[in-house]
CSV table of N, CA and C in Angstrom, one decimal:
chain,number,residue,atom,x,y,z
S,79,UNK,N,-57.1,-58.7,-8.0
S,79,UNK,CA,-56.1,-58.6,-6.9
S,79,UNK,C,-54.7,-59.1,-7.3
S,80,UNK,N,-54.7,-60.2,-8.0
S,80,UNK,CA,-53.3,-60.7,-8.4
S,80,UNK,C,-52.7,-59.8,-9.4
S,81,UNK,N,-53.5,-59.2,-10.3
S,81,UNK,CA,-53.0,-58.3,-11.3
S,81,UNK,C,-52.4,-57.1,-10.7
S,82,UNK,N,-53.1,-56.5,-9.7
S,82,UNK,CA,-52.5,-55.3,-9.0
S,82,UNK,C,-51.2,-55.7,-8.3
S,83,UNK,N,-51.2,-56.8,-7.7
S,83,UNK,CA,-50.0,-57.2,-7.0
S,83,UNK,C,-48.8,-57.4,-8.0
S,84,UNK,N,-49.1,-58.0,-9.1
S,84,UNK,CA,-48.1,-58.2,-10.2
S,84,UNK,C,-47.6,-56.9,-10.8
S,85,UNK,N,-48.6,-56.0,-11.0
S,85,UNK,CA,-48.2,-54.7,-11.5
S,85,UNK,C,-47.3,-53.9,-10.5
S,86,UNK,N,-47.6,-54.0,-9.3
S,86,UNK,CA,-46.8,-53.4,-8.2
S,86,UNK,C,-45.4,-54.0,-8.2
S,87,UNK,N,-45.4,-55.3,-8.3
S,87,UNK,CA,-44.1,-56.0,-8.3
S,87,UNK,C,-43.2,-55.6,-9.5
S,88,UNK,N,-43.8,-55.5,-10.7
S,88,UNK,CA,-43.1,-55.1,-11.9
S,88,UNK,C,-42.6,-53.7,-11.7
S,89,UNK,N,-43.4,-52.8,-11.2
S,89,UNK,CA,-43.0,-51.4,-11.0
S,89,UNK,C,-41.8,-51.3,-10.0
S,90,UNK,N,-41.9,-52.0,-8.9
S,90,UNK,CA,-40.8,-52.0,-8.0
S,90,UNK,C,-39.5,-52.6,-8.5
S,91,UNK,N,-39.6,-53.6,-9.3
S,91,UNK,CA,-38.5,-54.2,-10.0
S,91,UNK,C,-37.8,-53.2,-10.9
S,92,UNK,N,-38.6,-52.4,-11.7
S,92,UNK,CA,-38.1,-51.4,-12.6
S,92,UNK,C,-37.4,-50.3,-11.8
S,93,UNK,N,-38.0,-49.9,-10.7
S,93,UNK,CA,-37.3,-48.9,-9.8
S,93,UNK,C,-36.0,-49.4,-9.3
S,94,UNK,N,-36.0,-50.6,-8.8
S,94,UNK,CA,-34.8,-51.2,-8.3
S,94,UNK,C,-33.7,-51.3,-9.3
S,95,UNK,N,-34.0,-51.8,-10.5
S,95,UNK,CA,-33.0,-51.9,-11.6
S,95,UNK,C,-32.5,-50.5,-12.0
S,96,UNK,N,-33.4,-49.5,-12.1
S,96,UNK,CA,-33.0,-48.2,-12.4
S,96,UNK,C,-32.0,-47.6,-11.4
S,97,UNK,N,-32.3,-47.8,-10.1
S,97,UNK,CA,-31.5,-47.3,-9.0
S,97,UNK,C,-30.1,-48.0,-9.1
S,98,UNK,N,-30.1,-49.3,-9.3
S,98,UNK,CA,-28.8,-50.1,-9.4
S,98,UNK,C,-28.0,-49.6,-10.6
S,99,UNK,N,-28.6,-49.3,-11.7
S,99,UNK,CA,-27.9,-48.8,-12.9
S,99,UNK,C,-27.3,-47.4,-12.6
S,100,UNK,N,-28.1,-46.6,-12.0
S,100,UNK,CA,-27.6,-45.2,-11.6
S,100,UNK,C,-26.4,-45.3,-10.7
S,101,UNK,N,-26.5,-46.2,-9.7
S,101,UNK,CA,-25.4,-46.3,-8.7
S,101,UNK,C,-24.2,-46.9,-9.4
S,102,UNK,N,-24.4,-47.9,-10.3
S,102,UNK,CA,-23.3,-48.6,-11.0
S,102,UNK,C,-22.6,-47.6,-11.9
S,103,UNK,N,-23.3,-46.8,-12.6
S,103,UNK,CA,-22.8,-45.7,-13.5
S,103,UNK,C,-22.0,-44.7,-12.7
S,104,UNK,N,-22.4,-44.5,-11.5
S,104,UNK,CA,-21.8,-43.4,-10.6
S,104,UNK,C,-20.5,-43.9,-10.0
S,105,UNK,N,-20.1,-45.1,-10.1
S,105,UNK,CA,-18.9,-45.6,-9.5
S,105,UNK,C,-17.7,-45.0,-10.2
S,106,UNK,N,-16.7,-44.6,-9.4
S,106,UNK,CA,-15.5,-44.0,-10.0
S,106,UNK,C,-14.6,-45.1,-10.6
S,107,UNK,N,-14.5,-46.3,-10.0
S,107,UNK,CA,-13.7,-47.3,-10.6
S,107,UNK,C,-14.6,-48.4,-11.1
S,108,UNK,N,-14.0,-49.5,-11.5
S,108,UNK,CA,-14.8,-50.6,-12.0
S,108,UNK,C,-15.7,-51.1,-10.9
S,109,UNK,N,-17.0,-51.3,-11.3
S,109,UNK,CA,-18.0,-51.7,-10.2
S,109,UNK,C,-17.7,-53.1,-9.7
S,110,UNK,N,-18.0,-53.3,-8.5
S,110,UNK,CA,-17.8,-54.6,-7.9
S,110,UNK,C,-18.9,-55.6,-8.4
S,111,UNK,N,-18.4,-56.7,-9.1
S,111,UNK,CA,-19.4,-57.7,-9.7
S,111,UNK,C,-20.2,-58.4,-8.7
S,112,UNK,N,-19.8,-58.4,-7.4
S,112,UNK,CA,-20.6,-59.0,-6.4
S,112,UNK,C,-21.7,-58.1,-5.9
S,113,UNK,N,-21.7,-56.9,-6.2
S,113,UNK,CA,-22.6,-55.9,-5.7
S,113,UNK,C,-23.8,-55.7,-6.7
S,114,UNK,N,-23.6,-56.0,-8.0
S,114,UNK,CA,-24.6,-55.7,-9.0
S,114,UNK,C,-25.0,-57.0,-9.8
S,115,UNK,N,-26.2,-57.1,-10.2
S,115,UNK,CA,-26.6,-58.2,-11.1
S,115,UNK,C,-25.9,-58.1,-12.4
S,116,UNK,N,-25.7,-59.2,-13.1
S,116,UNK,CA,-24.9,-59.2,-14.4
S,116,UNK,C,-25.6,-58.3,-15.4
S,117,UNK,N,-26.9,-58.3,-15.5
S,117,UNK,CA,-27.5,-57.5,-16.5
S,117,UNK,C,-27.3,-56.0,-16.3
S,118,UNK,N,-27.1,-55.6,-15.1
S,118,UNK,CA,-26.8,-54.2,-14.8
S,118,UNK,C,-25.3,-53.9,-15.1
S,119,UNK,N,-24.4,-54.8,-14.8
S,119,UNK,CA,-23.0,-54.6,-15.2
S,119,UNK,C,-22.9,-54.5,-16.7
S,120,UNK,N,-23.6,-55.4,-17.4
S,120,UNK,CA,-23.5,-55.4,-18.9
S,120,UNK,C,-24.1,-54.1,-19.5
S,121,UNK,N,-25.2,-53.7,-19.0
S,121,UNK,CA,-25.8,-52.5,-19.5
S,121,UNK,C,-25.0,-51.3,-19.2
S,122,UNK,N,-24.4,-51.2,-18.0
S,122,UNK,CA,-23.6,-50.1,-17.6
S,122,UNK,C,-22.3,-50.0,-18.5
S,123,UNK,N,-21.7,-51.2,-18.8
S,123,UNK,CA,-20.6,-51.2,-19.6
S,123,UNK,C,-20.9,-50.8,-21.1
S,124,UNK,N,-22.1,-51.2,-21.5
S,124,UNK,CA,-22.5,-50.8,-22.9
S,124,UNK,C,-22.8,-49.3,-23.0
S,125,UNK,N,-23.3,-48.7,-21.9
S,125,UNK,CA,-23.6,-47.3,-21.9
S,125,UNK,C,-22.3,-46.5,-21.9
S,126,UNK,N,-21.3,-47.0,-21.1
S,126,UNK,CA,-20.0,-46.3,-21.0
S,126,UNK,C,-19.3,-46.4,-22.3
S,127,UNK,N,-19.3,-47.6,-22.9
S,127,UNK,CA,-18.6,-47.8,-24.2
S,127,UNK,C,-19.3,-46.9,-25.3
S,128,UNK,N,-20.6,-46.8,-25.3
S,128,UNK,CA,-21.3,-46.0,-26.3
S,128,UNK,C,-20.9,-44.5,-26.1
S,129,UNK,N,-20.9,-44.1,-24.9
S,129,UNK,CA,-20.6,-42.7,-24.6
S,129,UNK,C,-19.1,-42.3,-25.0
S,130,UNK,N,-18.2,-43.2,-24.7
S,130,UNK,CA,-16.8,-43.0,-25.1
S,130,UNK,C,-16.7,-43.0,-26.7
S,131,UNK,N,-17.4,-43.8,-27.4
S,131,UNK,CA,-17.4,-43.8,-28.8
S,131,UNK,C,-18.0,-42.5,-29.4
S,132,UNK,N,-19.1,-42.1,-28.8
S,132,UNK,CA,-19.7,-40.8,-29.3
S,132,UNK,C,-18.8,-39.7,-29.1
S,133,UNK,N,-18.1,-39.6,-27.9
S,133,UNK,CA,-17.1,-38.6,-27.7
S,133,UNK,C,-16.0,-38.6,-28.6
S,134,UNK,N,-15.5,-39.8,-28.9
S,134,UNK,CA,-14.3,-40.0,-29.8
S,134,UNK,C,-14.7,-39.6,-31.2
S,135,UNK,N,-15.9,-40.0,-31.7
S,135,UNK,CA,-16.4,-39.6,-33.0
S,135,UNK,C,-16.5,-38.1,-33.1
S,136,UNK,N,-17.1,-37.5,-32.2
S,136,UNK,CA,-17.3,-36.0,-32.3
S,136,UNK,C,-16.0,-35.2,-32.2
S,137,UNK,N,-15.1,-35.8,-31.5
S,137,UNK,CA,-13.8,-35.1,-31.3
S,137,UNK,C,-12.7,-35.6,-32.3
S,138,UNK,N,-13.2,-36.5,-33.2
S,138,UNK,CA,-12.3,-37.1,-34.2
S,138,UNK,C,-11.1,-37.8,-33.6
S,139,UNK,N,-11.3,-38.5,-32.5
S,139,UNK,CA,-10.2,-39.2,-31.9
S,139,UNK,C,-10.5,-40.7,-31.8
S,140,UNK,N,-11.2,-41.2,-32.8
S,140,UNK,CA,-11.6,-42.6,-32.8
S,140,UNK,C,-10.4,-43.6,-32.8
S,141,UNK,N,-9.3,-43.3,-33.6
S,141,UNK,CA,-8.2,-44.3,-33.7
S,141,UNK,C,-7.6,-44.6,-32.3
S,142,UNK,N,-7.3,-43.6,-31.5
S,142,UNK,CA,-6.7,-43.9,-30.1
S,142,UNK,C,-7.7,-44.7,-29.3
S,143,UNK,N,-9.0,-44.5,-29.4
S,143,UNK,CA,-9.9,-45.3,-28.6
S,143,UNK,C,-9.9,-46.7,-29.1
S,144,UNK,N,-9.9,-46.9,-30.4
S,144,UNK,CA,-9.9,-48.2,-31.0
S,144,UNK,C,-8.6,-49.0,-30.5
S,145,UNK,N,-7.5,-48.3,-30.5
S,145,UNK,CA,-6.2,-48.9,-30.1
S,145,UNK,C,-6.3,-49.3,-28.6
S,146,UNK,N,-6.9,-48.5,-27.8
S,146,UNK,CA,-7.1,-48.8,-26.4
S,146,UNK,C,-7.9,-50.0,-26.2
S,147,UNK,N,-9.0,-50.1,-26.9
S,147,UNK,CA,-9.9,-51.3,-26.8
S,147,UNK,C,-9.3,-52.6,-27.4
S,148,UNK,N,-8.4,-52.4,-28.4
S,148,UNK,CA,-7.7,-53.6,-28.9
S,148,UNK,C,-6.8,-54.2,-27.9
S,149,UNK,N,-6.1,-53.3,-27.2
S,149,UNK,CA,-5.2,-53.7,-26.1
S,149,UNK,C,-5.9,-54.4,-25.0
S,150,UNK,N,-7.1,-53.7,-24.7
S,150,UNK,CA,-7.9,-54.2,-23.5
S,150,UNK,C,-8.5,-55.6,-23.8
S,151,UNK,N,-8.8,-55.9,-25.1
S,151,UNK,CA,-9.4,-57.2,-25.4
S,151,UNK,C,-8.5,-58.3,-25.7
S,152,UNK,N,-7.2,-58.0,-25.6
S,152,UNK,CA,-6.2,-59.1,-25.9
S,152,UNK,C,-6.2,-60.1,-24.7
């Protein structure tokens, strides 16, 4: 009985986190940090960064992206 309950809880948590990530990624502007858990914000930012890097590498525009992030991290 407890194992089934825990399995159900884990499954629901996975669904909730997936839905939060999809919503966070769908935001047009920077997501509200009060609306999402920190792990979702970090994962969303990592996905966005990786996507931008992949696009810059494939289009051979990595130096401008690097310059943008250097300014952003100052």
